Tab-separated table of C-alpha atoms and ligand atoms in Angstrom:
chain	number	residue	atom	x	y	z
E	1	MET	CA	0.413	0.164	-0.006
E	2	GLY	CA	2.810	1.943	1.338
E	3	LEU	CA	2.531	6.180	0.998
E	4	SER	CA	1.153	6.957	-2.070
E	5	PHE	CA	-1.123	9.489	-0.221
E	6	LEU	CA	2.087	11.564	-0.108
E	7	LYS	CA	1.661	11.876	-3.355
E	8	ALA	CA	-1.456	13.529	-3.661
E	9	ASP	CA	-1.911	16.756	-6.033
E	10	HIS	CA	2.057	17.137	-5.761
E	11	LYS	CA	1.873	19.554	-2.780
E	12	PRO	CA	3.669	18.889	0.461
E	13	VAL	CA	1.252	16.713	2.840
E	14	LEU	CA	0.461	18.653	6.144
E	15	ILE	CA	1.044	16.404	9.266
E	16	ALA	CA	-0.543	17.166	12.681
E	17	HIS	CA	2.637	16.930	14.802
E	18	ARG	CA	1.629	14.953	18.078
E	19	GLY	CA	-2.025	16.710	17.107
E	20	ALA	CA	-2.286	20.073	17.216
E	21	SER	CA	0.067	20.692	19.693
E	22	ALA	CA	0.385	24.200	19.599
E	23	TYR	CA	-3.772	24.745	20.844
E	24	ALA	CA	-3.771	21.508	23.375
E	25	PRO	CA	-1.221	19.200	25.097
E	26	GLU	CA	0.820	17.163	23.031
E	27	ASN	CA	-0.176	13.751	22.004
E	28	THR	CA	-3.318	13.783	23.911
E	29	LEU	CA	-7.107	13.271	22.565
E	30	SER	CA	-7.746	16.877	23.049
E	31	ALA	CA	-4.877	17.774	19.989
E	32	PHE	CA	-5.964	14.669	17.968
E	33	LYS	CA	-9.862	16.022	18.020
E	34	LEU	CA	-8.183	19.357	17.742
E	35	ALA	CA	-6.307	18.319	14.206
E	36	LEU	CA	-9.236	16.754	13.146
E	37	ASP	CA	-11.541	19.703	13.627
E	38	MET	CA	-8.949	22.039	12.097
E	39	GLY	CA	-9.411	19.736	8.842
E	40	ALA	CA	-5.862	17.627	8.989
E	41	ARG	CA	-6.092	14.285	7.677
E	42	TYR	CA	-2.940	13.169	8.437
E	43	ILE	CA	-1.513	12.647	12.064
E	44	GLU	CA	1.893	11.880	13.528
E	45	LEU	CA	1.864	10.749	17.526
E	46	ASP	CA	4.732	9.017	19.501
E	47	VAL	CA	4.573	5.888	21.390
E	48	HIS	CA	6.290	4.214	24.500
E	49	GLN	CA	5.396	1.314	25.974
E	50	SER	CA	3.822	1.191	29.743
E	51	ARG	CA	5.474	-1.692	32.671
E	52	ASP	CA	2.202	-3.884	31.818
E	53	GLY	CA	2.674	-3.886	28.245
E	54	LYS	CA	0.323	-1.070	26.832
E	55	VAL	CA	1.260	0.926	23.983
E	56	VAL	CA	1.066	4.558	25.192
E	57	VAL	CA	1.182	7.640	22.990
E	58	THR	CA	3.720	9.901	24.546
E	59	HIS	CA	7.301	11.343	23.632
E	60	ASP	CA	9.471	11.531	26.159
E	61	ALA	CA	10.064	8.209	28.730
E	62	ASN	CA	9.379	9.467	31.700
E	63	LEU	CA	6.838	12.031	32.976
E	64	LYS	CA	8.797	15.052	34.001
E	65	LYS	CA	7.502	17.219	31.538
E	66	LEU	CA	3.839	16.507	30.972
E	67	ALA	CA	3.419	15.539	34.786
E	68	LYS	CA	6.414	16.934	36.728
E	69	PHE	CA	6.737	13.447	37.250
E	70	LYS	CA	10.554	11.820	37.697
E	71	LYS	CA	9.318	8.572	37.260
E	72	LYS	CA	9.686	6.136	33.669
E	73	VAL	CA	6.443	4.979	31.549
E	74	HIS	CA	8.146	1.988	32.067
E	75	GLU	CA	8.421	1.537	35.168
E	76	MET	CA	5.018	2.195	35.546
E	77	ASP	CA	1.881	0.497	34.271
E	78	HIS	CA	-0.893	2.130	32.501
E	79	ASP	CA	-3.433	2.332	35.692
E	80	GLU	CA	-0.924	4.350	37.844
E	81	ILE	CA	0.013	6.505	34.572
E	82	THR	CA	-3.363	7.512	34.334
E	83	LYS	CA	-3.567	9.049	38.080
E	84	HIS	CA	-1.411	11.981	36.452
E	85	SER	CA	-2.942	14.569	34.153
E	86	VAL	CA	-0.842	15.149	31.559
E	87	GLY	CA	-3.155	18.649	30.073
E	88	ALA	CA	-2.289	20.990	33.521
E	89	TRP	CA	1.412	21.876	32.340
E	90	PHE	CA	-0.182	23.176	28.722
E	91	ASP	CA	-3.032	24.467	30.569
E	92	LYS	CA	-5.453	24.368	33.151
E	93	ARG	CA	-8.711	23.954	31.309
E	94	PHE	CA	-6.887	20.531	30.082
E	95	THR	CA	-6.641	19.100	33.305
E	96	SER	CA	-8.244	15.762	33.257
E	97	GLU	CA	-6.015	15.046	30.028
E	98	LYS	CA	-4.447	11.506	30.699
E	99	MET	CA	-2.076	9.829	28.189
E	100	PRO	CA	-4.022	7.588	25.909
E	101	THR	CA	-3.306	4.264	24.688
E	102	LEU	CA	-2.437	4.269	20.817
E	103	GLU	CA	-5.974	2.090	20.773
E	104	GLU	CA	-7.660	5.205	22.650
E	105	ALA	CA	-5.935	7.472	20.202
E	106	LEU	CA	-6.706	5.107	17.095
E	107	THR	CA	-10.189	5.137	18.564
E	108	LEU	CA	-10.564	8.818	18.995
E	109	ILE	CA	-8.959	9.404	15.581
E	110	SER	CA	-11.469	6.862	13.931
E	111	ARG	CA	-10.093	6.489	10.217
E	112	ARG	CA	-10.499	10.437	9.567
E	113	ALA	CA	-6.751	10.264	9.629
E	114	VAL	CA	-3.922	8.820	8.439
E	115	VAL	CA	-1.763	7.867	11.408
E	116	GLY	CA	1.804	7.984	11.623
E	117	VAL	CA	3.216	6.173	14.942
E	118	ASP	CA	6.598	6.906	15.273
E	119	ILE	CA	8.291	4.914	18.083
E	120	LYS	CA	10.718	6.014	20.629
E	121	GLY	CA	12.696	4.366	23.247
E	122	ARG	CA	15.836	2.120	21.955
E	123	TYR	CA	15.369	-0.565	19.737
E	124	GLY	CA	15.070	-3.842	22.179
E	125	GLU	CA	13.692	-1.854	25.255
E	126	TYR	CA	10.306	-2.409	24.891
E	127	PRO	CA	9.420	-6.042	24.479
E	128	GLY	CA	6.972	-6.910	21.640
E	129	ILE	CA	6.377	-3.229	21.005
E	130	GLU	CA	6.503	-3.336	17.248
E	131	GLU	CA	4.158	-6.688	16.957
E	132	LYS	CA	1.916	-5.069	19.042
E	133	ILE	CA	1.236	-1.537	17.274
E	134	LEU	CA	1.077	-3.725	13.914
E	135	GLU	CA	-1.727	-6.086	15.775
E	136	ILE	CA	-3.257	-2.593	16.441
E	137	LEU	CA	-3.165	-0.980	13.516
E	138	GLU	CA	-4.678	-3.581	11.856
E	139	LYS	CA	-7.338	-4.384	14.522
E	140	ARG	CA	-8.623	-0.655	14.220
E	141	GLY	CA	-8.384	-1.022	10.568
E	142	TYR	CA	-5.679	1.285	9.680
E	143	ASN	CA	-3.774	-0.546	7.247
E	144	GLY	CA	-2.986	1.501	4.388
E	145	MET	CA	-4.014	4.991	6.741
E	146	SER	CA	-0.908	4.988	8.705
E	147	TYR	CA	3.423	4.920	8.602
E	148	ILE	CA	5.330	3.641	11.225
E	149	SER	CA	8.508	5.817	11.896
E	150	THR	CA	11.769	5.165	14.447
E	151	ASP	CA	15.636	6.070	14.029
E	152	SER	CA	16.449	2.326	14.317
E	153	ILE	CA	17.801	0.913	11.097
E	154	GLU	CA	17.302	-2.248	13.243
E	155	ARG	CA	13.734	-1.536	13.986
E	156	LEU	CA	12.872	-1.221	10.760
E	157	ARG	CA	14.286	-4.129	9.291
E	158	PHE	CA	12.431	-5.974	12.474
E	159	ILE	CA	9.129	-4.589	10.959
E	160	ARG	CA	9.826	-4.925	7.851
E	161	GLN	CA	10.359	-9.082	8.292
E	162	GLN	CA	6.534	-8.951	10.559
E	163	ALA	CA	4.972	-6.796	7.753
E	164	PRO	CA	6.308	-6.808	4.280
E	165	THR	CA	4.113	-4.101	3.603
E	166	VAL	CA	3.835	-1.850	6.169
E	167	ALA	CA	4.498	1.830	5.122
E	168	LEU	CA	8.062	3.081	7.211
E	169	GLY	CA	9.767	5.983	7.562
E	170	TYR	CA	13.200	7.213	8.860
E	171	LEU	CA	14.316	9.500	11.190
E	172	PHE	CA	17.259	10.682	9.434
E	173	ASP	CA	20.046	12.812	10.860
E	174	GLY	CA	21.284	13.220	7.466
E	175	LYS	CA	24.620	12.209	8.084
E	176	ASP	CA	26.162	8.985	5.424
E	177	LEU	CA	23.269	9.997	2.597
E	178	LYS	CA	24.227	7.676	-0.345
E	179	GLU	CA	24.636	4.717	2.485
E	180	THR	CA	21.534	5.555	4.194
E	181	ILE	CA	19.546	5.355	0.964
E	182	ARG	CA	20.967	2.296	-0.091
E	183	ILE	CA	19.392	0.808	3.407
E	184	MET	CA	16.177	2.192	2.928
E	185	ARG	CA	15.628	0.547	-0.859
E	186	ASP	CA	16.717	-2.533	0.255
E	187	LEU	CA	14.127	-2.044	3.249
E	188	HIS	CA	11.772	-0.931	1.270
E	189	CYS	CA	11.025	2.055	3.563
E	190	GLU	CA	9.205	4.844	1.623
E	191	ALA	CA	10.148	8.312	3.363
E	192	LEU	CA	12.953	10.093	4.923
E	193	VAL	CA	12.316	11.788	8.077
E	194	VAL	CA	14.330	15.165	8.531
E	195	PRO	CA	15.007	17.991	10.843
E	196	VAL	CA	14.716	20.885	9.180
E	197	SER	CA	18.161	21.534	9.926
E	198	ALA	CA	18.967	18.592	7.974
E	199	VAL	CA	17.023	19.044	4.629
E	200	ASN	CA	18.914	20.187	1.837
E	201	LYS	CA	18.648	20.220	-1.804
E	202	THR	CA	21.049	17.317	-2.595
E	203	LEU	CA	19.258	15.194	0.181
E	204	ILE	CA	15.252	16.334	-1.337
E	205	HIS	CA	17.159	15.277	-4.934
E	206	LYS	CA	18.630	12.026	-4.250
E	207	ALA	CA	15.957	10.818	-2.375
E	208	HIS	CA	13.506	11.426	-5.046
E	209	GLN	CA	15.720	10.064	-7.327
E	210	ARG	CA	15.628	7.346	-5.583
E	211	SER	CA	11.802	7.298	-5.282
E	212	LEU	CA	12.113	8.247	-1.009
E	213	HIS	CA	9.492	10.777	-0.249
E	214	VAL	CA	11.358	13.628	1.968
E	215	CYS	CA	8.982	14.493	4.876
E	216	VAL	CA	10.741	17.387	7.624
E	217	TYR	CA	9.551	18.751	11.090
E	218	THR	CA	9.174	20.878	12.796
E	219	VAL	CA	7.643	23.398	10.046
E	220	ASN	CA	5.786	25.963	12.401
E	221	ASN	CA	5.391	29.302	9.961
E	222	LYS	CA	4.259	29.839	6.833
E	223	LYS	CA	7.550	31.325	5.010
E	224	SER	CA	9.636	27.927	5.720
E	225	TRP	CA	6.588	25.696	4.429
E	226	GLU	CA	6.617	28.188	1.014
E	227	GLU	CA	10.093	27.315	0.881
E	228	LEU	CA	10.537	23.594	1.832
E	229	ALA	CA	7.421	23.459	-0.691
E	230	ALA	CA	9.023	25.296	-3.256
E	231	GLN	CA	12.244	22.610	-2.894
E	232	ARG	CA	9.285	19.606	-4.079
E	233	VAL	CA	9.505	17.904	0.013
E	234	ASP	CA	6.242	15.442	0.029
E	235	ALA	CA	5.161	16.538	3.497
E	236	MET	CA	5.826	18.703	6.704
E	237	PHE	CA	5.139	18.203	10.665
E	238	THR	CA	3.803	21.129	11.922
E	239	ASP	CA	2.460	21.586	15.614
E	240	TYR	CA	0.243	23.998	13.965
E	241	PRO	CA	-2.191	22.259	11.839
E	242	ASP	CA	-4.392	25.423	10.905
E	243	LEU	CA	-0.880	26.760	9.226
E	244	LEU	CA	-2.184	26.866	6.202
E	245	GLY	CA	-5.743	28.207	6.907
E	246	MET	CA	-8.486	25.643	7.638
E	247	PRO	CA	-9.542	25.268	3.907
E	248	GLU	CA	-12.717	22.855	4.841
E	249	TYR	CA	-14.150	25.133	7.125
E	250	GLU	CA	-13.810	28.305	4.575
E	251	GLN	CA	-17.152	29.446	2.974
E	252	PRO	CA	-17.792	28.909	-0.752
E	253	THR	CA	-17.977	32.285	-2.222
E	254	LEU	CA	-20.133	30.928	-5.386
E	255	GLY	CA	-18.583	33.430	-7.517
E	256	LEU	CA	-20.282	36.463	-5.830
E	257	THR	CA	-18.950	39.170	-5.636
E	258	ASN	CA	-20.397	42.571	-3.721
E	259	GLU	CA	-21.495	43.875	-6.613
E	260	ASP	CA	-23.808	41.049	-7.751
T	301	LIG	O1	8.097	11.615	13.764
T	301	LIG	C1	8.458	13.191	13.592
T	301	LIG	C2	8.999	13.877	14.149
T	301	LIG	O2	7.893	14.374	14.990
T	301	LIG	C3	9.882	13.677	15.071
T	301	LIG	O3	10.234	14.134	15.809
T	301	LIG	O4	11.202	15.288	18.480
T	301	LIG	O5	8.684	15.002	17.465
T	301	LIG	O6	9.455	13.121	17.830
T	301	LIG	P1	10.063	14.154	17.327
């Protein structure tokens, strides 16, 4: 199935980074709902694994930033994690926000957006997480409507063995481009996910030559968006899903003007 959705319209795809994370606490159900309300059709989220083996949606390995709590996600059962608010740090309106499981996030999104699952943690740190993610994506009907990304080539290799057709992205720091592209082609990995600081014309050109998409993070202003769009990047992650306006909510003018 692959990432054919990235080719739509020859314009870069907008991916809501951790949901609408400029307006709601990142990686929460509120952030995902808001991203959908803003018209986002691509949502990125991050996952770790709790002590009792639940795939949970959060960027950091510990709860320090989100809950001012020092413990790591893998040292806590999911029940224990959900005793903490992961929204109050952002704004007290979000105090009731709890860390969602991947299943809860996918249920909320309800196939209204393509979902990118970025697996955090070292490869091997979370036994079975890759198989669980694949199973959850399949069970919730996200095959062909999702991709998995990670910064570990070993993890990509493992996932590819488990799932020959799942779309894969590699979080790439821009070093050793030639060898990286060779490995990506070998693994049938479809996208390089690159920080703004590492993207350049050569990278884009060489990746495209080998049919690899280039997805750039994090692009939070329109000027950068336009510059990167002109360089033909395929997708951009943004904390502002409304960066380009909210086309679905614009009223059609029906061609009428004030003079009519
Ligand atoms: O998944 C792409 C991008 O979100 C990776 O950066 O820091 O948000 O995990 P980060």
